Amino acid sequence: MSSEPSIFFSDVNERQGSFLRRTFVLGGLTALGGLALTGRLAQLQVIQAGQYATMASNNQFNFRLVPPPRGRILDRDGVVIAGNRPSFRVLVVRDETKDLDQTLDLLGRLLPDTMDRRRSIIREVNAAPRFSPVPVKSDLTWEEFARVNLYANELPGVMADMNEARFYPFGGAFAHVIGYVAKPNDRDIKAIEERGEKVPEILYNPGFRIGRQGVEKSFDADLRGEAGGNRVEVDARGRVVAEDIGGSRPAVPGKDVVLTLDADVQNRALEVYGEESGGCVVMDVRNGDILCMVSAPSFDPNMFVGGVPSSIYNALRDYERKPLLDKAIYGTFPPGSTFKMTTALALLDAGVDPTERVVCTGGYRYGNRTFRCWRAGGHGAMDMHNAIKNSCDTYFYHMCNRAGVDRIARVAKDLGFGRTYEIGIGGQSDGTVPSQAWKADYARRTGQTHPDAGKWYPGETLSVAIGQGALEVSALHLAVMTSRIANGRKAIQPRLVRSVGGEARAAAAAAPDLPFSKAHLDIVRGGMAAVANDVTGTAYRASQLGLGDIQMAGKTGTAQSRDYGSGSRGPRDAVWTRRDHALFVAFAPHDAPRYAIALIIQHAPSGGAADAAPKAREIMKTVLLKDPDMRARIERPLPPEAVAPPGADEGEAGAAPGGEVTGAAAAAIAPPAPRPAPTATSGPRPYLSEPPR
């Protein structure tokens, strides 16, 4: 029989001491735990109470960003050319829908056209931040808006509201200069990150738009404004229960941008282009303000606000007349005979006597090639005045190497060619002004290894002298040139933006003086006045404004768009891409210049006089009629001596005897041989198509 183990204490005091020690240790640990718990509770409830109250509030409330109203873009008279309009839209919140596909199926029954965009809608909804409403369709009709609201309770996660959408009231008239707005894309986000900047949260909002091209892009930061937000109460599932009005923050609208453009002139310019392609710029020769900068054909920027369908975009992109290309500041063309004023100033600078005559027999033999004048039978004896008036190529062929290409290039740059301008928008081309240094540099850049690859030959100067060869300019370049010649004193700088947010934009640096003498400029201006007002001028009929005694001074041009071979111009081709370009530059009034215009028609049906000059005349008439001073001059009665006598030839009215220009311009040059007085059978000469040179 075994016995159970037992523990025996030899001393009662020893047993009591061991119990007391255990009690003391356990009691101390309990006290420490209680103190720690009390301290932690005090920290949570007293010290960090505010912090956790905020966190609890954040769990209860969401702050939804609200895109701000975009700033307006106005013309010089305050006419809105880019604004905002109310738009009904339907939105979907992914996290509030039980089944996105089912929701879109139900929505498709109410709005059938949303089914066509189903895949893109799903992609946008999945990419949007949580609880962020994604627009499914904008610009709902009132019937569609009412229908969605009627069935809103049966469409979880679907809501309909009214917001502001960008709107361009003049459609394509300002499309290129203003640009358009569109959704931010991954490239926009990446560009901000590469600059080391924090990406604004509003850019992830599906309803937010940023500027693309033109003024919308250049002044996007000013036009964008500051985002606001709605503080909404949500339940445990994130669904909106109520809105906290006191916690919401209103959006700050963007700043207004006021331009120098004139809406009436801009609309008229696009109208007169019709179906033709090209660019036009109108400037105030006194201060450089741009009143018109249009490119044709154009496109409707309203299509891009909500996202243009790829089929429409591809059609615009692939159309041969390139409606997406800005032909006023980006597209470049050979200037043709509109460049002859530049060559004339270079010749005068080189000491050429403007009264020296060159006999034009229809061409000029240089080396083993004949450079032909546009008039096959020739012009006869031509001095500088008549060479400009008649656009005689032979005169400039014969004279140009007395100045040389480098002097011509220097004068061209003094007149504004070969550079871009700080007008507030990008996308400009600086064109090409050939010179000896330019050709040598071009040979290096293109890797040409022939020893003479970068050598300039005098025969190449002949092409440059009449605005051909490697010479390339934009409509803005031609407008600046014409403005500087018309101003006669200052190298006028173009200006497009008047003010931003009510603050006037700093004017360009003071324009430097032109490096040309008044006598030289008078000779050139006299030739331009004869082009438009002498009955033998190349643009006489197309330049008659019919506005009292106000007359234009201008220059036609027709530039080859291809090589005809053997120095011959060849027949015109009915195929659009094989036609020549037509150009016209002018300023008015010619006796007190105020406005200058440059107009280019790409692949025109006829030429500068037949196609470009009439269009420029109509645009210039709109400009003059909007000027109060010009209207007062138009409406005042003519002095008795200016009234044509009874029986006078209608084509001679307003011209001095012999069709010559009077005043300082005529005094600066030797008068040409007198013309026979018109007879009953002799009237204004028929239209003369301007040369391709």
XYZ file of C-alpha atoms in Angstrom:
693
model
C 0.000 0.000 0.000
C 1.493 3.257 -1.151
C 1.015 6.599 0.503
C 0.168 10.022 -1.120
C 3.042 12.570 -1.349
C 2.806 15.366 1.174
C 4.412 18.752 1.672
C 5.436 19.566 5.174
C 6.436 22.977 6.465
C 8.626 22.904 9.380
C 7.724 26.487 10.347
C 4.384 28.380 10.339
C 6.146 31.737 9.999
C 7.832 30.620 6.816
C 4.457 29.736 5.233
C 3.000 33.115 6.182
C 5.963 35.073 4.709
C 5.696 33.333 1.358
C 1.966 34.225 1.121
C 2.582 37.867 1.899
C 5.241 38.170 -0.790
C 2.947 36.771 -3.445
C 0.167 39.045 -2.353
C 2.447 42.061 -2.511
C 3.700 41.230 -6.031
C 0.240 40.563 -7.437
C -1.170 43.649 -5.801
C 1.618 45.805 -7.188
C 1.132 44.447 -10.672
C -2.598 45.065 -10.418
C -2.026 48.605 -9.231
C 0.423 49.291 -12.065
C -2.066 47.914 -14.601
C -4.785 50.074 -13.172
C -2.591 53.147 -13.283
C -1.593 52.401 -16.894
C -5.196 51.861 -17.900
C -6.262 55.040 -16.154
C -3.453 56.992 -17.832
C -4.301 55.608 -21.243
C -7.982 56.415 -20.768
C -7.033 59.911 -19.699
C -4.836 60.293 -22.778
C -7.595 59.110 -25.126
C -10.442 60.987 -23.495
C -8.685 64.194 -22.497
C -5.423 64.744 -24.306
C -6.288 63.155 -27.711
C -10.017 63.696 -27.592
C -9.940 66.306 -30.351
C -7.842 64.140 -32.632
C -10.146 61.145 -32.390
C -13.228 63.308 -32.657
C -11.832 64.570 -35.974
C -11.128 61.028 -37.158
C -14.625 59.979 -36.231
C -16.013 62.973 -38.070
C -13.952 62.092 -41.127
C -15.425 58.610 -41.073
C -18.869 60.141 -40.922
C -18.322 62.909 -43.521
C -16.770 62.942 -46.992
C -15.457 66.018 -48.785
C -16.244 65.897 -52.481
C -14.334 68.304 -54.688
C -16.361 70.564 -56.952
C -14.714 71.850 -60.172
C -14.679 75.660 -60.294
C -16.364 77.658 -63.088
C -13.734 78.288 -65.715
C -12.829 81.908 -66.428
C -14.225 83.527 -69.547
C -12.309 84.690 -72.599
C -13.525 87.992 -74.039
C -12.800 90.028 -77.147
C -11.672 93.667 -77.108
C -15.286 94.870 -76.727
C -16.212 92.468 -73.930
C -17.971 89.941 -76.164
C -17.710 86.440 -74.695
C -15.859 84.149 -77.080
C -15.326 81.329 -74.571
C -17.699 80.980 -71.640
C -19.776 78.507 -69.660
C -23.344 77.334 -70.019
C -25.649 75.204 -67.856
C -25.740 71.534 -68.741
C -27.896 68.697 -67.391
C -25.956 65.495 -66.854
C -26.351 62.036 -65.367
C -23.659 60.548 -63.128
C -22.792 57.159 -61.645
C -21.026 56.480 -58.320
C -19.373 53.075 -58.471
C -19.314 52.424 -54.723
C -23.032 53.114 -54.393
C -24.105 50.576 -57.012
C -24.684 46.915 -56.234
C -23.936 45.859 -59.806
C -22.429 48.378 -62.259
C -23.357 46.327 -65.324
C -26.951 46.015 -64.199
C -27.103 49.719 -63.406
C -25.815 50.620 -66.875
C -28.324 48.204 -68.441
C -31.184 49.969 -66.644
C -29.749 53.387 -67.539
C -29.466 52.332 -71.164
C -33.229 51.831 -71.290
C -33.696 55.477 -70.305
C -30.807 56.841 -72.394
C -30.240 54.461 -75.323
C -27.219 56.347 -76.691
C -25.224 55.522 -73.535
C -25.020 51.928 -74.723
C -22.705 53.032 -77.531
C -20.210 54.307 -74.945
C -20.635 51.470 -72.475
C -17.020 50.283 -72.533
C -15.548 53.749 -72.125
C -18.029 54.515 -69.314
C -16.993 51.379 -67.411
C -13.336 52.283 -67.902
C -13.871 55.813 -66.565
C -15.958 54.639 -63.609
C -13.352 52.063 -62.569
C -10.553 54.621 -62.846
C -12.345 57.268 -60.772
C -11.625 57.793 -57.035
C -13.969 56.105 -54.548
C -17.370 57.708 -54.134
C -16.541 60.136 -56.941
C -19.456 60.727 -59.355
C -18.544 59.995 -62.968
C -20.482 61.730 -65.789
C -22.138 59.182 -68.039
C -23.831 61.645 -70.340
C -23.870 65.439 -70.519
C -26.178 67.914 -72.240
C -29.324 65.975 -71.481
C -32.572 67.351 -72.821
C -35.195 68.369 -70.312
C -37.166 65.224 -71.141
C -34.121 63.000 -70.539
C -33.301 64.818 -67.313
C -36.862 64.393 -66.035
C -36.929 60.725 -67.047
C -33.757 59.934 -65.095
C -35.034 61.744 -61.997
C -38.352 59.916 -62.227
C -36.638 56.522 -61.940
C -33.760 57.655 -59.700
C -35.010 55.558 -56.728
C -34.760 52.415 -58.828
C -31.204 53.223 -59.995
C -28.795 52.884 -57.066
C -25.684 55.015 -57.512
C -27.215 57.095 -60.319
C -27.895 60.819 -59.948
C -28.763 63.698 -62.253
C -27.681 67.286 -61.697
C -26.858 70.525 -63.492
C -23.310 71.798 -63.938
C -21.446 74.286 -66.102
C -19.901 73.170 -69.385
C -17.444 75.090 -71.533
C -19.094 76.783 -74.472
C -17.721 78.526 -77.560
C -20.551 80.677 -78.967
C -18.783 81.447 -82.265
C -17.901 77.856 -83.079
C -14.894 77.623 -85.363
C -14.180 81.347 -85.730
C -11.766 81.326 -82.769
C -10.966 77.620 -82.629
C -7.238 77.870 -83.337
C -6.371 80.991 -81.367
C -8.577 80.105 -78.368
C -8.112 76.348 -78.424
C -10.463 74.124 -76.446
C -10.723 72.192 -73.167
C -10.610 68.446 -72.588
C -10.229 65.870 -69.830
C -6.760 65.548 -68.246
C -4.972 62.415 -69.370
C -2.034 60.351 -68.153
C 0.426 62.502 -70.079
C -0.779 65.610 -68.239
C -0.368 63.902 -64.860
C 3.098 62.619 -65.789
C 4.222 66.050 -66.993
C 3.313 67.573 -63.620
C 5.128 64.803 -61.745
C 8.245 65.218 -63.897
C 8.352 68.890 -62.918
C 8.497 67.785 -59.293
C 5.097 69.318 -58.515
C 2.223 67.833 -56.571
C -0.640 66.769 -58.807
C -3.776 68.736 -57.840
C -6.482 66.372 -56.634
C -9.037 68.123 -58.815
C -7.324 66.720 -61.924
C -8.656 63.286 -60.981
C -12.219 64.591 -60.947
C -14.008 63.169 -64.010
C -15.852 66.435 -64.625
C -12.753 68.644 -64.640
C -11.339 70.081 -67.881
C -7.992 71.649 -68.758
C -6.941 73.833 -71.681
C -5.694 72.432 -74.946
C -3.958 74.693 -77.461
C -4.165 78.437 -77.802
C -5.266 80.758 -75.019
C -7.045 77.957 -73.151
C -3.723 76.169 -72.721
C -1.395 79.134 -72.211
C -3.577 80.704 -69.506
C -4.936 77.474 -68.046
C -3.660 78.259 -64.533
C -5.490 81.607 -64.526
C -8.665 80.314 -66.170
C -8.854 77.211 -63.956
C -9.825 78.879 -60.652
C -9.817 77.083 -57.284
C -11.802 73.946 -56.598
C -14.512 73.971 -53.952
C -16.141 71.060 -52.177
C -19.310 69.692 -50.649
C -19.091 68.134 -47.182
C -21.576 65.279 -47.159
C -22.592 62.875 -44.368
C -22.281 59.225 -45.284
C -23.324 55.970 -43.655
C -21.147 52.954 -42.932
C -21.349 51.966 -46.606
C -20.277 55.377 -47.822
C -23.686 56.354 -49.142
C -24.673 60.009 -48.905
C -27.156 60.676 -46.128
C -27.107 64.479 -45.961
C -24.981 67.517 -46.842
C -23.231 69.636 -44.247
C -23.824 73.123 -45.618
C -21.603 74.753 -43.033
C -18.668 72.525 -43.881
C -18.895 73.002 -47.646
C -16.570 75.386 -49.466
C -17.621 77.276 -52.600
C -15.422 77.061 -55.683
C -13.551 80.184 -56.783
C -14.194 80.992 -60.470
C -11.240 81.395 -62.802
C -10.009 84.758 -64.037
C -11.325 86.387 -67.196
C -8.883 86.880 -70.070
C -9.485 89.828 -72.415
C -7.926 89.662 -75.890
C -7.252 92.294 -78.546
C -9.293 90.309 -81.085
C -12.522 91.668 -82.526
C -15.338 89.121 -82.783
C -16.976 90.846 -85.767
C -13.733 90.963 -87.758
C -12.856 87.380 -86.837
C -16.260 86.073 -87.897
C -16.157 88.034 -91.134
C -12.710 86.662 -91.948
C -13.805 83.047 -91.559
C -16.933 83.819 -93.570
C -15.084 85.264 -96.570
C -12.762 82.261 -96.711
C -15.688 80.027 -97.509
C -14.318 76.603 -98.374
C -10.796 77.868 -99.056
C -7.807 77.082 -96.848
C -5.367 79.578 -95.371
C -4.652 82.111 -92.637
C -5.313 85.795 -92.052
C -3.956 88.311 -89.510
C -5.088 91.924 -89.027
C -3.028 94.314 -86.880
C -3.301 97.879 -85.630
C -0.144 99.500 -87.012
C -0.062 102.021 -84.156
C 0.270 99.643 -81.213
C 0.487 96.103 -82.612
C -2.924 94.926 -81.363
C -4.083 91.851 -83.289
C -7.719 92.328 -84.315
C -8.020 89.112 -86.291
C -6.076 85.861 -86.376
C -8.066 83.228 -88.208
C -7.212 79.902 -89.801
C -9.439 78.197 -92.354
C -10.988 75.726 -92.615
C -11.748 75.487 -88.933
C -13.477 73.095 -86.550
C -16.056 73.405 -83.789
C -14.227 73.296 -80.422
C -17.514 72.508 -78.661
C -17.162 68.950 -79.955
C -13.977 68.475 -77.912
C -15.409 69.551 -74.546
C -17.174 66.254 -73.854
C -14.768 64.168 -75.899
C -14.889 64.041 -79.681
C -15.670 60.635 -81.221
C -12.639 59.048 -82.846
C -14.402 58.840 -86.206
C -14.913 62.613 -86.288
C -11.390 63.327 -85.082
C -9.900 61.038 -87.712
C -11.953 62.764 -90.407
C -10.640 66.172 -89.296
C -7.086 64.888 -89.079
C -7.071 63.212 -92.484
C -8.853 65.938 -94.481
C -6.366 67.353 -96.996
C -7.066 70.983 -96.034
C -6.015 70.286 -92.431
C -8.662 72.051 -90.325
C -6.765 71.193 -87.122
C -3.631 73.056 -88.287
C -3.291 76.736 -87.382
C -2.305 78.329 -90.689
C -2.073 81.844 -89.230
C 0.934 81.305 -86.949
C 2.092 77.723 -87.472
C 1.646 77.020 -91.164
C 4.399 78.547 -93.305
C 4.358 79.343 -97.009
C 6.622 81.037 -99.545
C 5.555 84.716 -99.557
C 5.804 85.181 -103.311
C 5.673 88.760 -104.554
C 4.576 90.123 -101.163
C 8.275 89.831 -100.289
C 9.308 92.293 -103.000
C 8.977 95.289 -100.646
C 11.634 93.640 -98.475
C 13.896 93.157 -101.482
C 13.279 96.759 -102.573
C 14.346 98.091 -99.152
C 17.477 95.936 -99.318
C 18.293 97.352 -102.764
C 17.804 100.908 -101.509
C 20.009 100.116 -98.523
C 22.672 98.891 -100.960
C 22.576 102.233 -102.800
C 20.522 101.237 -105.847
C 19.000 104.268 -107.590
C 15.195 103.792 -107.563
C 14.897 105.624 -110.899
C 17.222 103.177 -112.673
C 15.279 101.194 -115.255
C 15.424 97.563 -116.236
C 13.868 96.401 -119.502
C 11.615 93.390 -118.931
C 11.166 91.211 -122.014
C 9.447 88.382 -120.149
C 12.459 86.766 -118.522
C 16.040 87.089 -117.269
C 18.932 84.920 -118.414
C 21.312 83.933 -115.628
C 23.969 81.311 -116.309
C 22.403 78.533 -118.332
C 18.886 79.137 -117.035
C 16.161 81.600 -117.928
C 14.172 82.940 -114.978
C 10.821 83.932 -116.378
C 8.664 86.886 -115.416
C 5.019 86.152 -114.679
C 4.024 88.242 -117.693
C 5.197 86.308 -120.731
C 5.357 89.363 -123.002
C 7.323 91.404 -120.482
C 6.641 94.764 -118.831
C 9.022 96.964 -120.785
C 11.192 99.517 -118.981
C 10.647 99.323 -115.197
C 11.944 101.514 -112.363
C 11.476 100.472 -108.724
C 8.087 102.147 -108.325
C 6.622 100.482 -111.392
C 8.345 97.182 -110.623
C 6.439 97.050 -107.325
C 3.216 98.272 -108.926
C 3.374 95.725 -111.755
C 5.118 93.042 -109.679
C 7.813 92.702 -112.335
C 9.979 89.675 -111.560
C 12.645 90.608 -114.103
C 13.469 93.872 -112.324
C 14.179 92.049 -109.062
C 16.075 89.251 -110.830
C 18.327 91.840 -112.432
C 18.914 93.901 -109.287
C 18.912 91.478 -106.373
C 22.589 90.507 -106.350
C 23.559 94.148 -105.936
C 22.203 93.751 -102.442
C 23.061 90.092 -101.945
C 21.217 87.470 -99.980
C 22.746 88.445 -96.627
C 21.540 92.035 -96.900
C 18.100 90.836 -97.988
C 18.038 88.481 -94.981
C 19.039 91.287 -92.599
C 16.293 93.568 -93.908
C 13.795 90.689 -93.703
C 14.588 90.190 -90.033
C 14.330 93.942 -89.413
C 10.810 93.690 -90.852
C 9.881 90.811 -88.532
C 10.590 87.615 -90.478
C 12.424 84.576 -89.132
C 11.275 84.714 -85.486
C 8.420 84.064 -83.069
C 6.579 86.599 -80.915
C 5.525 86.795 -77.283
C 1.801 87.071 -77.921
C 0.745 84.782 -75.092
C 0.265 81.544 -77.025
C 2.654 78.947 -78.341
C 2.660 76.893 -81.491
C 4.312 79.516 -83.672
C 6.711 78.786 -86.512
C 9.686 81.074 -86.970
C 9.813 80.362 -90.689
C 12.967 80.376 -92.779
C 15.022 83.351 -93.972
C 17.836 82.063 -96.201
C 21.344 83.476 -96.014
C 24.870 82.219 -96.574
C 25.216 81.281 -92.899
C 21.816 79.577 -92.922
C 22.735 77.373 -95.876
C 26.070 76.384 -94.368
C 24.363 75.498 -91.093
C 21.648 73.588 -92.946
C 24.282 71.516 -94.743
C 25.909 70.652 -91.403
C 22.606 69.752 -89.735
C 21.539 67.492 -92.590
C 24.898 65.748 -92.788
C 25.763 66.829 -96.331
C 29.394 65.947 -97.093
C 29.882 67.500 -100.528
C 32.523 70.287 -100.341
C 30.139 72.800 -101.955
C 27.014 71.637 -100.107
C 26.910 74.702 -97.858
C 27.943 77.237 -100.489
C 25.484 79.931 -101.523
C 25.226 80.621 -105.253
C 24.134 84.014 -106.619
C 21.536 82.255 -108.756
C 19.739 81.233 -105.577
C 19.329 84.884 -104.625
C 17.071 85.381 -107.651
C 14.483 83.021 -106.182
C 14.675 84.591 -102.711
C 14.307 88.108 -104.174
C 10.800 87.288 -105.452
C 9.730 85.356 -102.348
C 10.495 81.806 -103.448
C 13.283 79.301 -102.860
C 13.836 78.283 -99.250
C 11.983 81.326 -97.928
C 9.062 80.391 -95.623
C 6.831 82.787 -93.668
C 3.526 82.774 -91.782
C 0.567 85.120 -92.041
C 1.675 86.689 -88.742
C 5.116 87.428 -90.217
C 3.537 89.140 -93.218
C 1.211 91.169 -90.980
C 4.162 92.364 -88.875
C 6.109 93.300 -92.016
C 3.175 95.268 -93.416
C 2.556 96.981 -90.062
C 6.169 98.106 -89.808
C 6.227 99.444 -93.348
C 2.925 101.244 -92.717
C 4.049 102.647 -89.347
C 7.303 103.849 -90.886
C 8.959 104.640 -87.570
C 8.781 101.769 -85.103
C 9.372 98.027 -85.300
C 5.859 97.248 -84.062
C 5.440 94.112 -81.902
C 2.181 92.128 -82.132
C -0.009 91.889 -79.019
C -2.885 89.463 -78.384
C -3.718 89.635 -74.641
C -5.023 92.829 -73.052
C -5.704 91.780 -69.475
C -5.948 88.767 -67.171
C -8.242 88.903 -64.166
C -8.796 92.619 -64.656
C -5.069 93.400 -64.533
C -3.634 94.846 -67.730
C -0.889 92.762 -69.252
C 2.457 94.452 -69.375
C 3.035 95.845 -72.841
C 5.934 94.530 -74.848
C 9.234 96.299 -74.533
C 9.322 99.642 -76.300
C 9.496 98.997 -80.030
C 12.874 100.003 -81.453
C 13.177 102.401 -84.357
C 13.140 100.959 -87.845
C 16.579 101.106 -89.498
C 15.150 102.550 -92.728
C 15.050 106.138 -93.911
C 11.718 107.836 -94.510
C 12.616 108.376 -98.162
C 13.167 104.651 -98.695
C 9.933 103.705 -96.951
C 8.040 106.319 -98.983
C 9.239 104.695 -102.198
C 8.001 101.286 -101.098
C 4.708 102.642 -99.768
C 4.228 104.582 -102.984
C 4.587 101.380 -104.973
C 2.068 99.632 -102.721
C -0.389 102.517 -103.118
C -0.064 102.208 -106.898
C -0.743 98.457 -106.747
C -4.145 99.166 -105.243
C -5.092 102.531 -106.743
C -3.421 102.893 -110.139
C -5.668 101.360 -112.795
C -2.656 99.441 -114.105
C -1.819 98.077 -110.640
C -2.137 94.335 -110.149
C -4.893 94.694 -107.519
C -6.713 97.847 -108.658
C -10.229 96.461 -108.970
C -9.964 94.195 -105.931
C -8.710 97.027 -103.710
C -11.459 99.605 -104.152
C -13.087 99.847 -100.732
C -15.956 102.138 -101.650
C -15.596 103.929 -98.314
C -15.344 107.578 -99.255
C -11.795 108.751 -99.774
C -10.233 105.882 -97.800
C -7.940 103.796 -99.970
C -5.678 100.829 -99.352
C -2.056 100.303 -100.258
C -1.220 96.687 -100.922
C 0.752 94.013 -102.678
C -0.391 90.825 -104.339
C 1.541 87.596 -104.408
C 1.224 84.142 -105.929
C 3.714 81.549 -104.708
C 4.641 78.269 -106.314
C 3.768 75.245 -104.221
C 5.759 72.905 -106.449
C 8.541 72.876 -109.024
C 7.276 73.206 -112.585
C 10.660 72.372 -114.079
C 12.760 74.250 -116.644
C 12.024 77.524 -114.902
C 8.546 77.582 -116.404
C 5.435 78.108 -114.396
C 3.348 75.643 -116.344
C -0.442 75.350 -116.534
C -2.645 75.496 -113.494
C -3.877 72.138 -112.318
C -7.428 71.553 -111.133
C -6.162 69.196 -108.423
C -6.203 71.186 -105.179
C -2.817 70.079 -103.861
C -1.062 71.129 -107.079
C -2.290 74.724 -107.209
C -0.268 77.792 -106.253
C -0.764 79.812 -103.072
C -2.380 83.257 -103.277
C -1.345 86.090 -100.949
C -2.222 89.722 -100.324
C -0.891 92.273 -97.843
C -2.246 95.785 -97.394
C -2.670 98.704 -95.027
C -5.342 101.394 -94.842
C -5.846 104.250 -95.096
C -2.755 104.595 -97.253
C -2.421 108.316 -96.457
C -2.719 107.801 -92.666
C -2.050 104.104 -91.949
C -4.041 102.546 -89.138
C -4.630 98.860 -89.941
C -2.607 96.212 -91.764
C -3.768 92.865 -93.127
C -1.996 89.764 -94.392
C -4.009 87.001 -96.045
C -2.879 83.663 -97.457
C -4.999 81.223 -99.477
C -3.464 77.787 -99.734
C -3.671 76.279 -103.231
C -5.932 79.021 -104.554
C -7.985 78.653 -107.745
C -6.331 81.643 -109.477
C -3.877 83.993 -107.771
C -3.195 86.861 -105.400
C -5.187 89.489 -107.290
C -8.143 87.289 -108.180
C -8.486 85.301 -104.950
C -6.665 86.859 -102.005
C -7.149 90.597 -102.615
C -10.990 90.555 -102.755
C -11.159 88.629 -99.503
C -8.713 90.988 -97.809
C -10.766 93.951 -99.027
C -13.943 92.630 -97.402
C -12.176 92.012 -94.096
C -10.545 95.445 -94.168
C -13.918 97.084 -94.800
C -15.268 95.462 -91.632
C -12.258 96.722 -89.661
C -12.628 100.289 -90.943
C -16.377 100.428 -90.432
C -15.955 99.449 -86.775
C -13.526 102.311 -86.133
C -15.446 105.482 -85.068
C -12.780 107.776 -86.556
C -12.897 105.949 -89.864
C -16.700 106.050 -89.912
C -16.608 109.794 -89.353
C -14.182 110.143 -92.248
C -16.323 107.931 -94.477
C -19.498 109.829 -93.720
C -18.137 113.326 -94.241
C -18.865 114.854 -97.676
C -16.091 114.867 -100.235
C -14.564 118.246 -101.094
C -15.762 119.652 -104.439
C -12.409 119.174 -106.151
C -12.452 115.446 -105.354
C -15.750 114.838 -107.158
C -15.242 113.304 -110.604
C -16.532 115.511 -113.479
C -19.554 114.293 -115.431
C -18.667 111.747 -118.083
C -15.384 110.717 -116.476
C -14.438 107.058 -116.713
C -15.704 105.304 -113.597
C -12.468 103.397 -113.218
C -10.485 106.642 -112.958
C -12.481 108.217 -110.132
C -10.232 109.105 -107.218
C -6.984 108.653 -109.154
C -4.663 111.491 -109.981
C -4.064 112.249 -113.678
C -2.097 109.425 -115.168
C -3.113 107.119 -112.318
C -0.120 108.227 -110.239
C 0.136 108.544 -106.468
C 0.327 112.071 -105.122
C 1.983 113.487 -102.019
C 5.220 112.520 -100.294
C 5.230 109.032 -101.749
C 5.168 110.383 -105.307
C 7.765 113.045 -104.526
C 10.214 110.395 -103.343
C 10.587 108.898 -106.797
C 10.889 110.158 -110.334
C 7.494 110.190 -112.079
C 7.039 107.611 -114.823
C 6.271 108.510 -118.410
C 2.719 109.903 -118.727
C -0.040 107.542 -119.796
C -2.461 108.443 -122.595
C -5.756 109.716 -121.296
C -8.484 107.067 -121.267
C -10.813 106.944 -124.213
C -14.277 105.565 -124.596
C -12.844 102.181 -125.525
C -10.037 102.096 -122.964
C -10.972 101.363 -119.380
C -9.384 99.600 -116.444
C -7.234 96.706 -117.508
C -8.690 93.231 -117.001
C -7.651 91.209 -113.994
C -4.022 90.190 -114.027
C -3.283 86.990 -112.185
C -0.294 87.506 -109.939
C 2.851 85.480 -110.672
C 3.878 82.356 -108.852
C 7.220 83.971 -108.072
